[in-house]
mmCIF file of C-alpha atoms in Angstrom:
data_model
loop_
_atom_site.group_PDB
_atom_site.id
_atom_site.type_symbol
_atom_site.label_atom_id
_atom_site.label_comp_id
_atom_site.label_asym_id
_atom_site.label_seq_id
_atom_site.Cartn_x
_atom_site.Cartn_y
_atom_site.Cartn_z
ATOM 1 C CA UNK I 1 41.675 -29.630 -39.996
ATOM 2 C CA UNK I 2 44.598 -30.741 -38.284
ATOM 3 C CA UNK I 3 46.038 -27.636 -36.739
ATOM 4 C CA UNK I 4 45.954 -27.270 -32.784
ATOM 5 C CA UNK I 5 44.083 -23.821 -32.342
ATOM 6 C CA UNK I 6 41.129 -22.199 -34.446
ATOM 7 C CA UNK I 7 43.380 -19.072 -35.329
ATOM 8 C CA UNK I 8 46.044 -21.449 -37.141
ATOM 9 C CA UNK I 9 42.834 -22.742 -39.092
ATOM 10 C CA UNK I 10 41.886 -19.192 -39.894
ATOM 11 C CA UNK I 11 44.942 -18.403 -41.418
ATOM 12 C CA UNK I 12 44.624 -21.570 -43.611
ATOM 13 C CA UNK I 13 41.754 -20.241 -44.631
ATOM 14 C CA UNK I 14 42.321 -17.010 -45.495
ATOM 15 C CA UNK I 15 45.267 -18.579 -47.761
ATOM 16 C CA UNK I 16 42.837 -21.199 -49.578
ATOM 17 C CA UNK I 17 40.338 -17.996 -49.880
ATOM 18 C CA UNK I 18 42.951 -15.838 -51.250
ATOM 19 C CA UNK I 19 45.163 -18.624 -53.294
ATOM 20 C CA UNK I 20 41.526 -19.584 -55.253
ATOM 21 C CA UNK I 21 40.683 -16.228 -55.676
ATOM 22 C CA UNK I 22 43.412 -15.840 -57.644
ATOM 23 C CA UNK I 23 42.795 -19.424 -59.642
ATOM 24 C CA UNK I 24 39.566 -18.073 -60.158
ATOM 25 C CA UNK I 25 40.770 -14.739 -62.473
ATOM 26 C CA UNK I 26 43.116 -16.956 -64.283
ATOM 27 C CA UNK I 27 42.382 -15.551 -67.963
ATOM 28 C CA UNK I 28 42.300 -18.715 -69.588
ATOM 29 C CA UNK I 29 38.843 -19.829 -67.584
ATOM 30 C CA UNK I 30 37.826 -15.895 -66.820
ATOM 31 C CA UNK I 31 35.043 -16.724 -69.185
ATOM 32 C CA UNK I 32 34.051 -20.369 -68.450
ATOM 33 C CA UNK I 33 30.675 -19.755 -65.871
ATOM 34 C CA UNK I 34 30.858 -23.515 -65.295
ATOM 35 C CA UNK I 35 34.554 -23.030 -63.890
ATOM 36 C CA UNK I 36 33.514 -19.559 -62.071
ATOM 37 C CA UNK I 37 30.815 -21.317 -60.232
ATOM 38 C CA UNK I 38 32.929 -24.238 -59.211
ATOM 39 C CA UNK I 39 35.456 -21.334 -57.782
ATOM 40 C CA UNK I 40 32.779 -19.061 -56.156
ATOM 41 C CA UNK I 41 31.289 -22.365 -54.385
ATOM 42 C CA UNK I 42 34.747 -23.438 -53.022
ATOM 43 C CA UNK I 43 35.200 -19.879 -52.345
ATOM 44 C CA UNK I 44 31.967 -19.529 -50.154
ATOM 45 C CA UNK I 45 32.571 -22.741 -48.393
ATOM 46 C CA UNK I 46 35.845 -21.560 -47.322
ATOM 47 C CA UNK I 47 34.209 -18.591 -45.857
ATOM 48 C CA UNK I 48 31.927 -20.343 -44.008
ATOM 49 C CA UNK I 49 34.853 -22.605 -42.609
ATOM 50 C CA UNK I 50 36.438 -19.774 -41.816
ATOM 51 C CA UNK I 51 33.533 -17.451 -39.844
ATOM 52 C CA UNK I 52 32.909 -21.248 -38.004
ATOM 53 C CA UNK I 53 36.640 -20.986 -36.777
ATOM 54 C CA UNK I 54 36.840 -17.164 -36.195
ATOM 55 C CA UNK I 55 33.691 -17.967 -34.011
ATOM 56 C CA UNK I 56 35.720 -20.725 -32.200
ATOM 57 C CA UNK I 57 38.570 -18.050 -32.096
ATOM 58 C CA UNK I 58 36.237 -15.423 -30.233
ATOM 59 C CA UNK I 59 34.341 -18.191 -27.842
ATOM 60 C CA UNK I 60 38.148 -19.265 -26.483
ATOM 61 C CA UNK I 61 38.432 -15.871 -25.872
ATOM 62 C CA UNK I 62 35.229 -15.852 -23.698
ATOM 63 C CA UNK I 63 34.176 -13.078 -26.424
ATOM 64 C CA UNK I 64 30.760 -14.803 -26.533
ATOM 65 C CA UNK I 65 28.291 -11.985 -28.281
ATOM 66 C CA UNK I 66 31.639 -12.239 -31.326
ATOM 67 C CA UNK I 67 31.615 -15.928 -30.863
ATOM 68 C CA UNK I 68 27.225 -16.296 -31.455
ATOM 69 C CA UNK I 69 27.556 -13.705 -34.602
ATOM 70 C CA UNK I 70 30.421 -15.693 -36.233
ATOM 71 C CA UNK I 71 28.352 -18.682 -35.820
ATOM 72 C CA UNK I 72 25.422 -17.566 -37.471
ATOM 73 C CA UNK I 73 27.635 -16.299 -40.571
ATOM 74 C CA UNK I 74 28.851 -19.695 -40.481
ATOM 75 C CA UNK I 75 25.842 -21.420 -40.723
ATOM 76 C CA UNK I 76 24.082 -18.619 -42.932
ATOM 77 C CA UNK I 77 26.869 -18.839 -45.713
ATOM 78 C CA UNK I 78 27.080 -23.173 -45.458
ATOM 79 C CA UNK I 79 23.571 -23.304 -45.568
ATOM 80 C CA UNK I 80 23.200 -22.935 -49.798
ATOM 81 C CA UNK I 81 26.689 -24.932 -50.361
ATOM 82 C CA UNK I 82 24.604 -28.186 -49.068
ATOM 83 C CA UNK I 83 23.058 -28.744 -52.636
ATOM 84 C CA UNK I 84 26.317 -27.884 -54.349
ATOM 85 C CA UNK I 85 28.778 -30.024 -55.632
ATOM 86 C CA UNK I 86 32.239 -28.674 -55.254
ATOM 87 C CA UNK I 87 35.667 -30.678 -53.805
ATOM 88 C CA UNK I 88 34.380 -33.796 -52.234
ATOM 89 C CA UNK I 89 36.920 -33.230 -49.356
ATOM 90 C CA UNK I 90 35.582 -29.509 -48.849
ATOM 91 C CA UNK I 91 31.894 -30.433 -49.155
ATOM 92 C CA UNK I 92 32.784 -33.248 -46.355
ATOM 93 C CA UNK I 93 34.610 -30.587 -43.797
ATOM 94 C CA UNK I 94 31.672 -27.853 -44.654
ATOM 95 C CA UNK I 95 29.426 -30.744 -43.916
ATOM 96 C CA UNK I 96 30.679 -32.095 -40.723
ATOM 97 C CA UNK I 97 32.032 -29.166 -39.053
ATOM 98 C CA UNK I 98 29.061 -26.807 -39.315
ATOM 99 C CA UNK I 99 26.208 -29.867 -39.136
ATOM 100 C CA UNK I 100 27.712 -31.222 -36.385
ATOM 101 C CA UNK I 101 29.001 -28.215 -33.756
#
């Protein structure tokens, strides 16, 4: 992301979570599973983004014990998007940022 601190990325986040949470109880495709999952996966995967740069958030803070649990969500909610296919841009970013930090 190409935002100079880890709260500004947060706040993306929390827009993208929000913005396709709403997409996602559109009632034209409330009742398509195929287009639910697609949602839910983009959904988690912005999560997981997110808890990675809350953590970053806490460990510039020198708030270490929030930093290491923030982390660990991270990595605990990326870890079944791997196998997923969602956004090839968002499955790159989940991809790189948590595999690689």
């Amino acid at each position: 992301m190409q935002t100079k601190k880890p709260q500004d990325c947060v706040r993306l986040l929390d827009i993208n979570i929000q913005q396709t949470t709403e997409l996602s109880q559109n009632e034209s495709i409330k009742d398509n599973k195929q287009v639910q999952s697609y949602y839910e996966d983009q959904i988690k995967a912005y999560k997981a983004l997110r808890a990675y740069y809350l953590g970053k958030t806490h460990g510039a803070a020198k708030r270490w014990r929030e930093a290491a649990v923030m982390f660990d969500q991270a990595g605990k909610l990326a870890e079944p998007l791997y196998n997923n296919k969602y956004v090839a841009e968002l499955t790159q970013l989940v991809s790189v940022t948590l595999k690689n930090n």
